[in-house]
Coordinates of C-alpha atoms (C1' of nucleotides) in Angstrom, one line a residue:
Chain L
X278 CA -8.1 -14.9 18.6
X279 CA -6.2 -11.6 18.0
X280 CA -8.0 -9.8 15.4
X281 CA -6.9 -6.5 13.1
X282 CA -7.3 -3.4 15.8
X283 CA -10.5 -1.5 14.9
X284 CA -10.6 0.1 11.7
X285 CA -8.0 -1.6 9.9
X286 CA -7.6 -4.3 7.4
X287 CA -5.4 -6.5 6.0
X288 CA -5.3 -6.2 2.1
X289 CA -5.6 -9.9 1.2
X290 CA -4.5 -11.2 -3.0
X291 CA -7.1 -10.2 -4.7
X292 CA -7.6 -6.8 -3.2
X293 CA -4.0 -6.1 -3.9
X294 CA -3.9 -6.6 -7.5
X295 CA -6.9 -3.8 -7.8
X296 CA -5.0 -2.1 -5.7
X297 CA -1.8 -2.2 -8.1
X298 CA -3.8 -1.3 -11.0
X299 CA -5.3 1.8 -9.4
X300 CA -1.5 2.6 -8.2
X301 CA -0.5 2.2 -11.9
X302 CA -3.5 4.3 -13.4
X303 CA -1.9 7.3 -10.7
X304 CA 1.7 6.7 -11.8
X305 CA 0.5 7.2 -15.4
X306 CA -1.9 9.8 -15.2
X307 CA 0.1 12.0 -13.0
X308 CA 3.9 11.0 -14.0
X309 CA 2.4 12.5 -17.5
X310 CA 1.9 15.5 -16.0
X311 CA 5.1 16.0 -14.8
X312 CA 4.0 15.0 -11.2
X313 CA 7.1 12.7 -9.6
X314 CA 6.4 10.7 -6.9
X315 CA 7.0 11.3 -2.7
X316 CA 7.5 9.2 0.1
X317 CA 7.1 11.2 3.4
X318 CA 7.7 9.2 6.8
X319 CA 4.2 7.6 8.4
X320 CA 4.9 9.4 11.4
X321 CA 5.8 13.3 12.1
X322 CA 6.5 16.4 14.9
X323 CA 3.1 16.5 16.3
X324 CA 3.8 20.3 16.0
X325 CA 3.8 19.4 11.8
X326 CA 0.2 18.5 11.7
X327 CA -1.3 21.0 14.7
X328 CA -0.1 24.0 13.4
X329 CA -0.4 22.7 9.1
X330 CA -4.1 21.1 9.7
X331 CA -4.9 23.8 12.2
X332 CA -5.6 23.2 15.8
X333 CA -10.1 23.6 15.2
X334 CA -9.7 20.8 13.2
X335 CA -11.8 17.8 14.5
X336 CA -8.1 16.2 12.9
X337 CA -6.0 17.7 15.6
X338 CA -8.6 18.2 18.2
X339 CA -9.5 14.4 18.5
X340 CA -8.8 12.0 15.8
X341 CA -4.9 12.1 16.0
X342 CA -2.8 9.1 17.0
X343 CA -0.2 10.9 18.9
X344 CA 2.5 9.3 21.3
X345 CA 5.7 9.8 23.1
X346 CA 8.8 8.7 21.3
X347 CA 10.6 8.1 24.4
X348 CA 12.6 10.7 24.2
X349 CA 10.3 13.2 25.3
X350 CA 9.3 14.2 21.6
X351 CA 6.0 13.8 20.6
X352 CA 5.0 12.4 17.2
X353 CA 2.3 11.6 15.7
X354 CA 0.6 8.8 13.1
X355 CA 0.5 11.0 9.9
X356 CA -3.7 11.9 9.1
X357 CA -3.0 14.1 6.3
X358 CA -0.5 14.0 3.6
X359 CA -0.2 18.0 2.4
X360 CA 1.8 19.0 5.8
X361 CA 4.4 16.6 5.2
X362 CA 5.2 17.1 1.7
X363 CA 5.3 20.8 2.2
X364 CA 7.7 20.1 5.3
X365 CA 9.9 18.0 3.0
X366 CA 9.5 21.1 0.4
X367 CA 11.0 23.7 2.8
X368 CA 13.5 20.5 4.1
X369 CA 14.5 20.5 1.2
X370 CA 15.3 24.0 -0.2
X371 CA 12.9 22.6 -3.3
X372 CA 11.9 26.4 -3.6
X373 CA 15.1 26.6 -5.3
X374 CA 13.8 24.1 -8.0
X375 CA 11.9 25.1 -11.5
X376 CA 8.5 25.7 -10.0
X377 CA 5.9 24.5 -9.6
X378 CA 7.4 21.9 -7.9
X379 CA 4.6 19.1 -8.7
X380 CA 4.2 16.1 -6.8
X381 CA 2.3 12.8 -5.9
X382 CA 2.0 10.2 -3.5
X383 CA 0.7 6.9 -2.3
X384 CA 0.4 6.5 1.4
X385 CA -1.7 5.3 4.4
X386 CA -2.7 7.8 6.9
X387 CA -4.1 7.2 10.3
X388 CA -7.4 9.1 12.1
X389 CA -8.9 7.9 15.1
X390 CA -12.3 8.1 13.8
X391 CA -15.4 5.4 14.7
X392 CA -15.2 3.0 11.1
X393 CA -18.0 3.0 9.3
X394 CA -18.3 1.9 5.2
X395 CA -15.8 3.7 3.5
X396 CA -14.1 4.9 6.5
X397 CA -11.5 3.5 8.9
X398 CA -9.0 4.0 11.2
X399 CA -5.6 3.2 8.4
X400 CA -6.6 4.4 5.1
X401 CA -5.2 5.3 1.3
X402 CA -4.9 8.0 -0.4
X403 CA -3.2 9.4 -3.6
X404 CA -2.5 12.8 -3.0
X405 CA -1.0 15.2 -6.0
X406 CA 0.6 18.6 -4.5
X407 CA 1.7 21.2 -7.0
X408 CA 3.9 23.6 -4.9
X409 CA 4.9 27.1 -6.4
X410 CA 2.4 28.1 -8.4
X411 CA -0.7 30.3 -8.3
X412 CA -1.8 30.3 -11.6
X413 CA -4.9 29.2 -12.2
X414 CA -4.1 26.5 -14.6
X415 CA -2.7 24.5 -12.0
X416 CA -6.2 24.5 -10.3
X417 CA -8.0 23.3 -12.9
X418 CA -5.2 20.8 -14.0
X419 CA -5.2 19.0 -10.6
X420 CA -9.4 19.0 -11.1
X421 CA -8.9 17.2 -14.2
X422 CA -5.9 15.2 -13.8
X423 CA -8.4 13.8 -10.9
X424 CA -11.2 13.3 -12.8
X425 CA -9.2 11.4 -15.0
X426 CA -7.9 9.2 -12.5
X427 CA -11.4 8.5 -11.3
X428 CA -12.7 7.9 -14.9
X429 CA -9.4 5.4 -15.5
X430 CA -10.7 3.5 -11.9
X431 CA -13.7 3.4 -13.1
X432 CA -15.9 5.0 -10.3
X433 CA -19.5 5.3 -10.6
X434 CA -22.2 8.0 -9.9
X435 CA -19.5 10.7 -9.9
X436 CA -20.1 14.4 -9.4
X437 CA -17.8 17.4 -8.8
X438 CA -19.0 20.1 -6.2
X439 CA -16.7 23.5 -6.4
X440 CA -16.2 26.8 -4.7
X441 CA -13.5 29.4 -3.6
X442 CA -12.5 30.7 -0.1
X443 CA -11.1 33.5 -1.2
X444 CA -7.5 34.8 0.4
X445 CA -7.2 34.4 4.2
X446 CA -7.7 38.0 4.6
X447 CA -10.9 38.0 3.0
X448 CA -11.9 35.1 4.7
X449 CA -11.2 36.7 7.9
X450 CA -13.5 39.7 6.9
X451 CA -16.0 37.1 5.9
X452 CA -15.4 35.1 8.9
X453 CA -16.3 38.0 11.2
X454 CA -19.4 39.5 9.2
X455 CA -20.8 35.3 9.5
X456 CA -19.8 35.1 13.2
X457 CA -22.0 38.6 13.7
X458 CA -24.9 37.3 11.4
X459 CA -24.8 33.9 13.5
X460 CA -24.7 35.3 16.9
X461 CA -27.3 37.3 16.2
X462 CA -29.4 34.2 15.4
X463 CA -28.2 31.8 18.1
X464 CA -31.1 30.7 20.0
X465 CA -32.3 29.6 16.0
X466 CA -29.2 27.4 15.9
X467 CA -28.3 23.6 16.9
X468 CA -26.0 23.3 19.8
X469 CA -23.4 22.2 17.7
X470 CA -23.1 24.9 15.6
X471 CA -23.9 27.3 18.7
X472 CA -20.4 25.8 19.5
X473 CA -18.6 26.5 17.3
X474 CA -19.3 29.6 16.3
X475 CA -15.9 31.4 16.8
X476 CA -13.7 28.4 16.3
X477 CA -15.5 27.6 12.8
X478 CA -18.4 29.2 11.6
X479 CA -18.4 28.2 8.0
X480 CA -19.6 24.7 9.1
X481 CA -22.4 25.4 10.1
X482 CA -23.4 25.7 6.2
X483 CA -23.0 21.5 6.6
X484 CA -25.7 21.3 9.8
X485 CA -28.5 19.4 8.9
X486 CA -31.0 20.5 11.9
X487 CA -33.8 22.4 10.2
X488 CA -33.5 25.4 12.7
X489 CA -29.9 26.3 11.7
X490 CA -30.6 25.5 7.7
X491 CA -33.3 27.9 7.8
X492 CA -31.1 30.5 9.1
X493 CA -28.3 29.7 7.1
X494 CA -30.5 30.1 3.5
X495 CA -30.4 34.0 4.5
X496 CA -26.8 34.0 5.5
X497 CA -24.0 35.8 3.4
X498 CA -21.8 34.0 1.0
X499 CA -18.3 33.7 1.1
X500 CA -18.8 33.8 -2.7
X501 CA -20.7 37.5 -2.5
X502 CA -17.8 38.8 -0.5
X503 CA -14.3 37.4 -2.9
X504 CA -12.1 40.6 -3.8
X505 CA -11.7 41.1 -7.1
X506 CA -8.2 38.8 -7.6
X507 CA -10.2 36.4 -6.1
X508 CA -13.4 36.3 -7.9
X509 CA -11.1 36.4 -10.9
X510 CA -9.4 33.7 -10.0
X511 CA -12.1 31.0 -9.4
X512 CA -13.8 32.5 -12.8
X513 CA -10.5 31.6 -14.9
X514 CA -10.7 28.0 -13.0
X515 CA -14.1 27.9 -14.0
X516 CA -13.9 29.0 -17.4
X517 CA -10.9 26.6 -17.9
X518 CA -13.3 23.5 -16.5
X519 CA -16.0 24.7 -18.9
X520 CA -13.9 24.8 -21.7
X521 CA -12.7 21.4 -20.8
X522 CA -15.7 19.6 -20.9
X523 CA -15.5 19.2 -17.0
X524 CA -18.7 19.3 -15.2
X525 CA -19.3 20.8 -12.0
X526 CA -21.8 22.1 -9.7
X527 CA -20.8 25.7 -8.0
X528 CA -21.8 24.8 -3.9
X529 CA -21.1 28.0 -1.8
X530 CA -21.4 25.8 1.3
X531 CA -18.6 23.6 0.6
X532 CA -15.7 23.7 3.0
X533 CA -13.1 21.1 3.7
X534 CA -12.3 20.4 7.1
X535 CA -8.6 21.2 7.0
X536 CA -7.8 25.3 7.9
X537 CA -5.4 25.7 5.4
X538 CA -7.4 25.7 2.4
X539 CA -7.8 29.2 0.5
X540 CA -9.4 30.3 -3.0
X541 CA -10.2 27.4 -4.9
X542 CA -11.5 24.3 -3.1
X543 CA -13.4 20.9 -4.8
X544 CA -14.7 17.7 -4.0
X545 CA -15.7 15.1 -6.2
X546 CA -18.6 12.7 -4.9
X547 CA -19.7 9.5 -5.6
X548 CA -23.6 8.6 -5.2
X549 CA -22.7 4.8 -4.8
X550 CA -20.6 5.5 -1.5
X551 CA -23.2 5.9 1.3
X552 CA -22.5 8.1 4.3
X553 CA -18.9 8.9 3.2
X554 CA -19.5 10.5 -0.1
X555 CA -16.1 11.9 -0.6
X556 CA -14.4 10.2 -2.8
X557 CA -11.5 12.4 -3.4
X558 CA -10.9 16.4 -3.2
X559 CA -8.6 19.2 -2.1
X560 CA -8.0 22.8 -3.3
X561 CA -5.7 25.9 -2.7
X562 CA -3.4 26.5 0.2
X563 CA -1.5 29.6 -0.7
X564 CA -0.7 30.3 3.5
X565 CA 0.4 26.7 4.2
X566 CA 3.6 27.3 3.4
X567 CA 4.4 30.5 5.6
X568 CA 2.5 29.0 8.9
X569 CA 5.3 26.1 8.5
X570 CA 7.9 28.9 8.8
X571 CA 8.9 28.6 5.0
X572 CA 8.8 31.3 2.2
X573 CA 5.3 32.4 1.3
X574 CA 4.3 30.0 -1.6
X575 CA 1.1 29.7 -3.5
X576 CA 0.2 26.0 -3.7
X577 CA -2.7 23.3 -4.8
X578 CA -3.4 19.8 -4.6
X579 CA -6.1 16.9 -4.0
X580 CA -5.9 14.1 -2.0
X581 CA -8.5 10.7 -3.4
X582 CA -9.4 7.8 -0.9
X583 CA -8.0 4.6 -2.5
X584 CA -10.7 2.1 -0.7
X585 CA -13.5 4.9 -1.6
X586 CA -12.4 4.7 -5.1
X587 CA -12.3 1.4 -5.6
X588 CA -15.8 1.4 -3.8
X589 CA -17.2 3.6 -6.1
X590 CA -15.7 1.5 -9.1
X591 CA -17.9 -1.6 -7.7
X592 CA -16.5 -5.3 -8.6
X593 CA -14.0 -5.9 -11.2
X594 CA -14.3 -9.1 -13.1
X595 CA -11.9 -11.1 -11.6
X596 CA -8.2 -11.3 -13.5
X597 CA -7.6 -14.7 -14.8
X598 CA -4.9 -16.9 -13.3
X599 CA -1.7 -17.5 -15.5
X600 CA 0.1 -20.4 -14.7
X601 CA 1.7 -22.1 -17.7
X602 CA 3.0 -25.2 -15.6
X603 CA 2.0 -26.9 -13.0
X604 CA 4.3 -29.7 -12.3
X605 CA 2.8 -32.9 -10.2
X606 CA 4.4 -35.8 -8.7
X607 CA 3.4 -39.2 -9.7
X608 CA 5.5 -40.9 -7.6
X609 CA 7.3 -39.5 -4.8
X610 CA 10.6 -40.4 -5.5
X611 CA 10.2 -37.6 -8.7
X612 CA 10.3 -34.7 -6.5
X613 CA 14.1 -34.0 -7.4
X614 CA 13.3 -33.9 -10.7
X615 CA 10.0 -32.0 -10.5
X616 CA 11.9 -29.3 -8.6
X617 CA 14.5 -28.8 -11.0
X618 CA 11.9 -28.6 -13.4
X619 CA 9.9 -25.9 -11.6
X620 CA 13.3 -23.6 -11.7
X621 CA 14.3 -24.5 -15.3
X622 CA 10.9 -23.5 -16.5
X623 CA 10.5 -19.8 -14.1
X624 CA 14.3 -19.5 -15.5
X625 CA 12.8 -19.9 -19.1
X626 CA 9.9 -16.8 -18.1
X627 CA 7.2 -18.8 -17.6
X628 CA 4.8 -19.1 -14.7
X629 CA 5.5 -22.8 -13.2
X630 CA 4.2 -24.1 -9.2
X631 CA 5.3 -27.1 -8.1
X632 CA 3.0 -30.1 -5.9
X633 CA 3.9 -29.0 -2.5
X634 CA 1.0 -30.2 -0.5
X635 CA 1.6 -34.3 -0.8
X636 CA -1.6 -34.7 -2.8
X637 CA -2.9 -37.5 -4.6
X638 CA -2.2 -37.7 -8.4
X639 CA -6.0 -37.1 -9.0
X640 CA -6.0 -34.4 -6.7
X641 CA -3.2 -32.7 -8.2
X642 CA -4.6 -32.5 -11.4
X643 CA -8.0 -31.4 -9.8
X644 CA -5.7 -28.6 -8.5
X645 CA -4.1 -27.9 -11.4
X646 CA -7.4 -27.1 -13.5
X647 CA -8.8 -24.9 -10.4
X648 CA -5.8 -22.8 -10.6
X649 CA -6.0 -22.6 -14.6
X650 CA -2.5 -24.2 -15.4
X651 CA -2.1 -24.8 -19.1
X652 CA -0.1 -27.5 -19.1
X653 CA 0.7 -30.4 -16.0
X654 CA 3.8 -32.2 -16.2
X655 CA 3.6 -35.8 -14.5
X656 CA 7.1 -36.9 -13.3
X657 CA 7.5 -40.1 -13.2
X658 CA 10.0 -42.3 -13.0
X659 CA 13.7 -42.3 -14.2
X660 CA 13.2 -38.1 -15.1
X661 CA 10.6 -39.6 -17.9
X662 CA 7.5 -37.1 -18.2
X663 CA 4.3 -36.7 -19.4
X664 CA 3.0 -33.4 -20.6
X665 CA -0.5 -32.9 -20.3
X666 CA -2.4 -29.9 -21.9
X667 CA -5.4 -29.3 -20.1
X668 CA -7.2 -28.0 -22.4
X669 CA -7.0 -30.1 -25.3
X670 CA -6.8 -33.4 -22.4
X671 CA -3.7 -34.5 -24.9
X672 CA -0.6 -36.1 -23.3
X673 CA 2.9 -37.1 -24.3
X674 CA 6.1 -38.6 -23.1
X675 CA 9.0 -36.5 -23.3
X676 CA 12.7 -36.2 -21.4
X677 CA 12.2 -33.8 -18.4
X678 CA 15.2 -31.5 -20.6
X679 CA 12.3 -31.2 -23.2
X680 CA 9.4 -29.8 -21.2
X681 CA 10.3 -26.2 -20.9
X682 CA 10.6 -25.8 -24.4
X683 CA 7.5 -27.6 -25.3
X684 CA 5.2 -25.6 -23.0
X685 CA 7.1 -22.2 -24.4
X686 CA 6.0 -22.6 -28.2
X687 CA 2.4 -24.1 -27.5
Chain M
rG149 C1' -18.9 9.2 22.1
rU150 C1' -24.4 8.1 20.7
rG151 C1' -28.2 5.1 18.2
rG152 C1' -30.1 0.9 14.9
rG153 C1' -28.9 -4.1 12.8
rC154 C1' -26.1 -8.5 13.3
rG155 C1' -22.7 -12.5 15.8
rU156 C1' -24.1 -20.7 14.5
rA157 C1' -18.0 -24.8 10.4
rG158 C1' -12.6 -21.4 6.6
rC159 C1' -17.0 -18.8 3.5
rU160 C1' -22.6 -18.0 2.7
rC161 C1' -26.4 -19.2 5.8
rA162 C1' -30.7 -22.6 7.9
rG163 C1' -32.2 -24.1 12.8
rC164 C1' -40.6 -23.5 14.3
rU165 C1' -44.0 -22.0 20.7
rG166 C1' -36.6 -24.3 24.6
rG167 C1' -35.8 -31.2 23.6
rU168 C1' -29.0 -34.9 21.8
rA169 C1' -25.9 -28.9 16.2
rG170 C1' -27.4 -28.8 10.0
rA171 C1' -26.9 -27.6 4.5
rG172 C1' -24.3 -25.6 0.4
rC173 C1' -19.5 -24.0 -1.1
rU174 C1' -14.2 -24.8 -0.1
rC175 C1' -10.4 -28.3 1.3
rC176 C1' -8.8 -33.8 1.5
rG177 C1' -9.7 -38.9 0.2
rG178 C1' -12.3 -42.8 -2.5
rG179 C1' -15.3 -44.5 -6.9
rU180 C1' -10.8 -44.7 -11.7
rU181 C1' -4.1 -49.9 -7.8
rG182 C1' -0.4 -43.0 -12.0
rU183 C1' -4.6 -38.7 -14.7
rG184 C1' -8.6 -32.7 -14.1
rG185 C1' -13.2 -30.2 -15.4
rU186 C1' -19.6 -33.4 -14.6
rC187 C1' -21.4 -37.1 -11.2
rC188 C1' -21.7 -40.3 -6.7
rC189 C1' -19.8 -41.6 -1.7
rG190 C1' -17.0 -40.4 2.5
rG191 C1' -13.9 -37.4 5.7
rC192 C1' -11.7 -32.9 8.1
rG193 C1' -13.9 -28.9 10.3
rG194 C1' -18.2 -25.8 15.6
rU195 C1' -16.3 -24.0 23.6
rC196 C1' -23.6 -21.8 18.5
rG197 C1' -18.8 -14.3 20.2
rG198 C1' -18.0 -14.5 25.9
rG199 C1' -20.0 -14.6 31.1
rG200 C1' -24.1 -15.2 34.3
rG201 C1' -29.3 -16.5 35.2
rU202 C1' -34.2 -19.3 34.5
rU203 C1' -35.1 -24.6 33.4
rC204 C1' -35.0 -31.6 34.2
rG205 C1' -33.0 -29.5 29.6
rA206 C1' -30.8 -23.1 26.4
rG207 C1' -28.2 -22.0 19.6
rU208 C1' -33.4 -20.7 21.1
rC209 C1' -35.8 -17.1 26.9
rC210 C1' -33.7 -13.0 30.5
rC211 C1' -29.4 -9.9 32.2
rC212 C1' -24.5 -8.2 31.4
rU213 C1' -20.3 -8.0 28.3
rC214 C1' -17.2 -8.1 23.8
rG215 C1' -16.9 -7.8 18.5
rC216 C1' -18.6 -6.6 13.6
rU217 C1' -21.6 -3.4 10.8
rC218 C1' -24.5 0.9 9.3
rA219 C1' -25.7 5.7 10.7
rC220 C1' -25.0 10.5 13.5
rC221 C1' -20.5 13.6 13.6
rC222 C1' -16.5 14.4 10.4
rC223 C1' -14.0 13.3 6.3
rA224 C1' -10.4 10.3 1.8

RNA sequence: GUGGGCGUAGCUCAGCUGGUAGAGCUCCGGGUUGUGGUCCCGGCGGUCGGGGGUUCGAGUCCCCUCGCUCACCCCA
């Protein structure tokens, strides 16, 4: 049996229609805020994604699906979505638009990552990217048009974890002064970390080995070291969240795995999730823009995982079927008519399926209650049917002309 | 890539120290020669993930392999 590759899923009826309420709840929430929405291709310039995510990246450096397009190009299976709408920004000459130019998108990226709950190989996210701005406000208003779209999902145990990276060039001081500290320490450290010292030093605040935790409680804090603009910066975010009723918890160790990320970064978590406790997060990328060759814009956005969402929201109660008619066959020679009727009655607005699987009468009307059909019309004979309504169990004969109209006005 | 758990009907699962494959649900039919929801009866449906081995005999024991899943890692 050929099976979905690894990782991937196939989004069956009922998953799709909580799938189109979330994708409703983001078209509301964000179309409100001025956000308009962005299709970017599935597949871009490998170039895109190794220079925008940054070649460290555990992204680029393993989890890309990256091919040859025959043509001796190679492109590769979108894993991110901010790259791509900042490509199609500077495409675009959108710097030439009102700014901030604000947008939002549903999409499926690709990582070739090891699935586990909550995590697979074709995923969704809805991404917002406001582009042009590096006010504050626009921070804090991605945060909590977020946290709105999680409350509207209805996800559980959530929690918002916040920090700032400061400006790259601060960073790079940082970056240096943490390199030195850890160096200094490491025969203390895990291998891993050990590693990756010079490529990424600010994850070892994620290792878990007690050896590099102990040396990373003495270690400076990105936080400690923001210039002024900076440290101003995240306070206005802050004090715009705290005047807004958001809660959040200030984590110093919290850093996203994509490179372009600078000043303010956040991650909301849900406790419900397992492993994978992202559910959704993102921050400031004021240098993206320039490392793509564009003009040097500030800009900010989030990205949410659609199946960790709805994860986190737990089991919806189960929408209710609406089928007004459900037309069965008495005999077969009342199929013409029963077909006609089927059209007449969708024509008239209403939901109407037709017998289509040779049943017996009982087991049509056995069908028809299991789907939920208000009404079955038996065709008989000579266009003559009966109208049943299932709920009451009443029945009368009418002309088959007479049936729409007498399920429409119940 | 590494480790744990699990692979028996479409789904959820049972199957004792090896002895001729089961239940519930679903689906279809019948009981009601053209009438649902409850009930009763019947039917469809399985190379027991795959391969090899031990044995008179393997769903069950051994080896290998594939898949799923959770976790590490990383992230949405």
């Amino acid at each position: 049996m050929i099976r979905a590759p690894r990782g991937t899923f196939d989004v069956l009826p009922d998953d799709a229609a909580r799938r189109r309420t979330l994708e409703a709840h983001a078209e509301r929430i964000l179309g409100a805020a001025g956000y308009g929405q962005i299709e970017t291709p599935t597949f871009e310039a490998t170039e895109l994604f190794a220079r925008g995510v940054g070649e460290a990246t555990d992204i680029v450096r393993k989890e890309m699906y990256t091919f040859d397009d025959g043509g001796g190009r190679s492109l590769t299976l979108r894993p991110e979505g901010t790259a791509p709408v900042c490509r199609a920004y500077i495409e675009h000459g959108m710097h030439k638009l009102p700014q901030p130019v604000k947008l939002w998108y549903l999409s499926s990226f690709f990582r070739a990552e090891a699935p586990q709950r909550g995590r697979y190989r074709q995923f969704w996210q809805v991404g917002a990217e406001a582009i042009g701005s590096a006010a504050p406000e626009t921070d804090a208003e991605l945060i909590v048009l977020l946290a709105d779209l999680l409350g509207a999902v209805g996800a559980k145990g959530v929690r918002l974890r916040l920090s700032s990276l400061g400006t790259p060039e601060t960073r790079a001081e940082y970056r240096e002064e943490l390199k030195l500290y850890l160096h200094a320490r490491e025969s203390r450290l895990s291998e891993d970390v050990r590693e990756r010292i010079d490529q990424n030093p600010l994850r070892a605040f994620d290792a878990t080995d007690p050896g590099t935790r102990d040396v990373m409680r003495e270690a400076p804090l990105l936080l400690d070291r923001l210039d002024p603009q900076d440290a101003a910066h995240f306070a206005q975010v802050r004090e715009l969240l705290d005047t807004g009723g958001v809660g959040y918890e200030i984590d110093p160790s919290l850093v996203r795995g994509l490179d372009y990320y600078t000043r303010t970064v956040f991650e909301f978590e849900s406790d419900v999730l397992g492993a994978q406790s992202g559910v959704g997060g993102g921050g400031r990328y004021d240098g993206l823009m320039e490392e793509l060759d564009g003009p040097a814009t500030p800009a900010c956005g989030f990205a949410a995982g659609v199946e960790r969402m709805l994860l986190a929201a737990g089991e919806p109660p189960a929408p209710p079927d609406h089928v007004d008619l459900f037309i069965a066959l008495a005999k077969p020679n009342g199929a013409g008519t029963g077909f006609e009727l089927s059209r007449a009655a969708r024509r008239a607005g209403l939901s109407a399926q037709l017998e289509l699987a040779g049943r017996s009468l009982k087991g049509q009307l056995k069908h028809a209650d299991r789907i939920g059909a208000r009404y079955v019309a038996i065709v008989g004979d000579d266009g003559h049917v009966s109208l049943k309504d299932m709920e009451s169990g009443q029945q009368r004969e009418l002309d088959a002309a007479d049936v729409v109209q007498a399920v429409r006005k119940p």
